Phi, psi and omega in degrees: 000146178243130178258136179242120176269111181117120181249031171281192184301322182291316178295320179291321177298317178299317179300316178298314182295320178296317180297320176298331180271008175091013180243132180258101182276171172244125178260123180253110183243127183297320183286141181288340177209164181302137178291136175261004180293127177298131179232242180295152184251006179163181182241145181227126171112199188304329185298333178297320178292324178295314179296328174298315179298330180273000178077021185262347184299317179303325178293336181262007174094017181218142180271325182220158176298137180261117177272105187290134179283351179203152178210196179232144172225118183061031183061029171245142181293134180244108182274119181248006187293337183268359182285132177292323181227086183285117183272353191269101176261145180227157175214099178288111178206132179298144182301324181295328175290319176301315179298321179298314180296315180294323178293316178300317180293319179299316180294322176300325183274000177090016177286135177270123180246118180252104179273146184080016180243131188229134174288126180244342179192160173197157170231147181221153174213194184294340184266341181162195183233128175257116191247133173262125186239137173256118181240183181300332181260010180117192184267149177209170182248147182225128178260132183221155173289321180216154173237131179242125176273108174240037191254032167083181185297334178261031189317121174293320180300315180298317181293317180294329178283350180073027180271122179293157182230068186288155179160204182229149173240151178224145176265356183284146173091124174236120180253126175244133182216140181200148165282136186217181163250143182232159175299159178298136181292149178250115184055037177080006183233154176278120182268112182252105179303132181089353177232310182131189182267138183236115180288154177290151176077008181242125178282122180256114181258136170238180177292352184250352180156200184228140176237143183207138173219147181197155176239091181280330176242136185302130179080007182229071176301146180236136177241138179231137169233152174231127175230169185249346177283145180296154179245161176281179185252023176284169181294138179292142178226162176295324180296323176298321178295318178303315180295322179296317178301318180297319180294321183287313186266341186071020181208160182265140173243124181289087182266128179248170176298150181293152178246168177080184182286146176276193005286149179250138181282132175206098191212146173233131175233142181238139177068197180181168179235142170232110186213147173230132182303144179304324175208153182266352184219137170228092183066246181261016179245131183233158177237140174224162175062216184295340175295334181259338184198139172230153187194175175297150177276006183302120181088356175066044184273352192300309182291325176302316183288310186291317181293327176286330169306312183298314181294323180294316185282326191301309186291334179287319174297317180298323178300322177291315180297323181277354169090013180237010183294130174288161179301138175083359183299317182293334179291339180288344180300303180293322181301328180269323188270335177298314178302327177295318177295320180296324177293321178295316177301318181300308187282332177287324176293321177297318179294320179299320179297327181286348182258000185289174181276166172109149181295330179293325176289323176301318177295318179299319179296321178297319180292317179296326178299320177296316182295317185290347176284346178278133187299318182292326177291316178300320179295319180297315180294319180298317179296321179297314182289331178282340186083006181277358175279348178281129178234114181292145177296135179221179180267011180221152181263010179302145185298336181271344184291136179086359182251168178292146185307133182288162182294345179296337176279126184305148187296330183290340174294140183078005177302322181261013177059037175261136172302150185217140169262117182260118184255105178272343188252000182053052179283119184295337182281345187294315182294328178295318178293313185291338183302331181291341180243021188290352175280349183221352179226129177267157175239133179223136176266133185226137172254125180201133176285355184246028186292313181063015175191158176277321183219138174235137170254115188244126177288169182292338177275005173095005183257138181281125179251349175205139176221138183221152177232118174085311183239160183249015179298133181096344182294315181300320179295320179292323175299318179289324180298318186261333188234016167079190182295136180303155184303316185293327178287323178297317180295317181296324182287000000 
């Protein structure tokens, strides 16, 4: 059994992925019910394609991944319309809706979710983890093969494991955000007397701060300001937001109290943290999501990073529980996911620097605007923000190896999170080789003019670990590297 501390999106995603792999985990969530507090407003990057492969997009209000023709980098417009292969997919959906969908799916798959249960202590050794849990009826002990901390930036699991969380903190920057009522838009834009018209979804920077407005949920306009002077610690109010808008724009915006049913967002945050855990694993204890890394929300990378942590780790843990994991498989989790976190830290810190005050930053923004107008630069930034610039180490140098499965592979593949050998060339020898692993790897024949390879070996998390053209040399070795000793040898032993 695998215990997951934390029932947010990352913990629930991990639970779903484990259940698809034949393992029934227990999710221990401190809160007695799902939080209704507005948090993230959507997903950006590769994870949208992963959720599509799992058949979850329709539940989230979308049939297919949307490749956005434009985005923002450092609060500067990023035009992606000229890209031949735009990697940046987005899905605007409130985090509470995502959590609801993932919880419903987890329960369908038989995941046990214990709300109001909190990990308070644990001991671990080579045989497993003994966990002390505080629940509504008191404390009890739980024995697990593995414990995964998906319990956020203040992770109890990380602290109990004694894993350091190095990084930097800053007191700079005050973000105010609230659902409000706004005047009716004029030609789709907010008309601010004394300043001008401001389109929705566009960050407007002045020497005094940043202003932003958007309506992600019908009837619930949202206004955001960013300033650099410190704020007091009194309760946030709509009037405080009005004053902040005036300081940023030098003009007044008639902001009213929000209308309709809540919950309504009204929040002020000061400063920020950028940290990556010293290690993602301590024996049988693992960290995913914010428990392993925290960073600026600039560009919305958080769910992309954390949910892919979950998908990466789940099948590897399941392989151990199911008895076929090759040596060193669990070590590949940190080896693959730490570089992804480091890339997010890199680009979010760069974006934060581009939004700061001062004429030198204004000059830097002007220069970046020139650079971002170049198609190759826009493509590079888009890949970085999507997470598609990360290429996992593999045993082949094929251009598709180490990358997320291409669209040429039908969407229904990976629905059940089974590794798959995709045969574009109908090679008769492929099924003979794959038969030795048919208890854990499926084979599918596909016809596509956009294959760009004869054969792909795709892990359950959607990443290609081997690609071949014409010959199958090296395939057997890659199957053993990722999916262990063949079935017939296991049976014989």
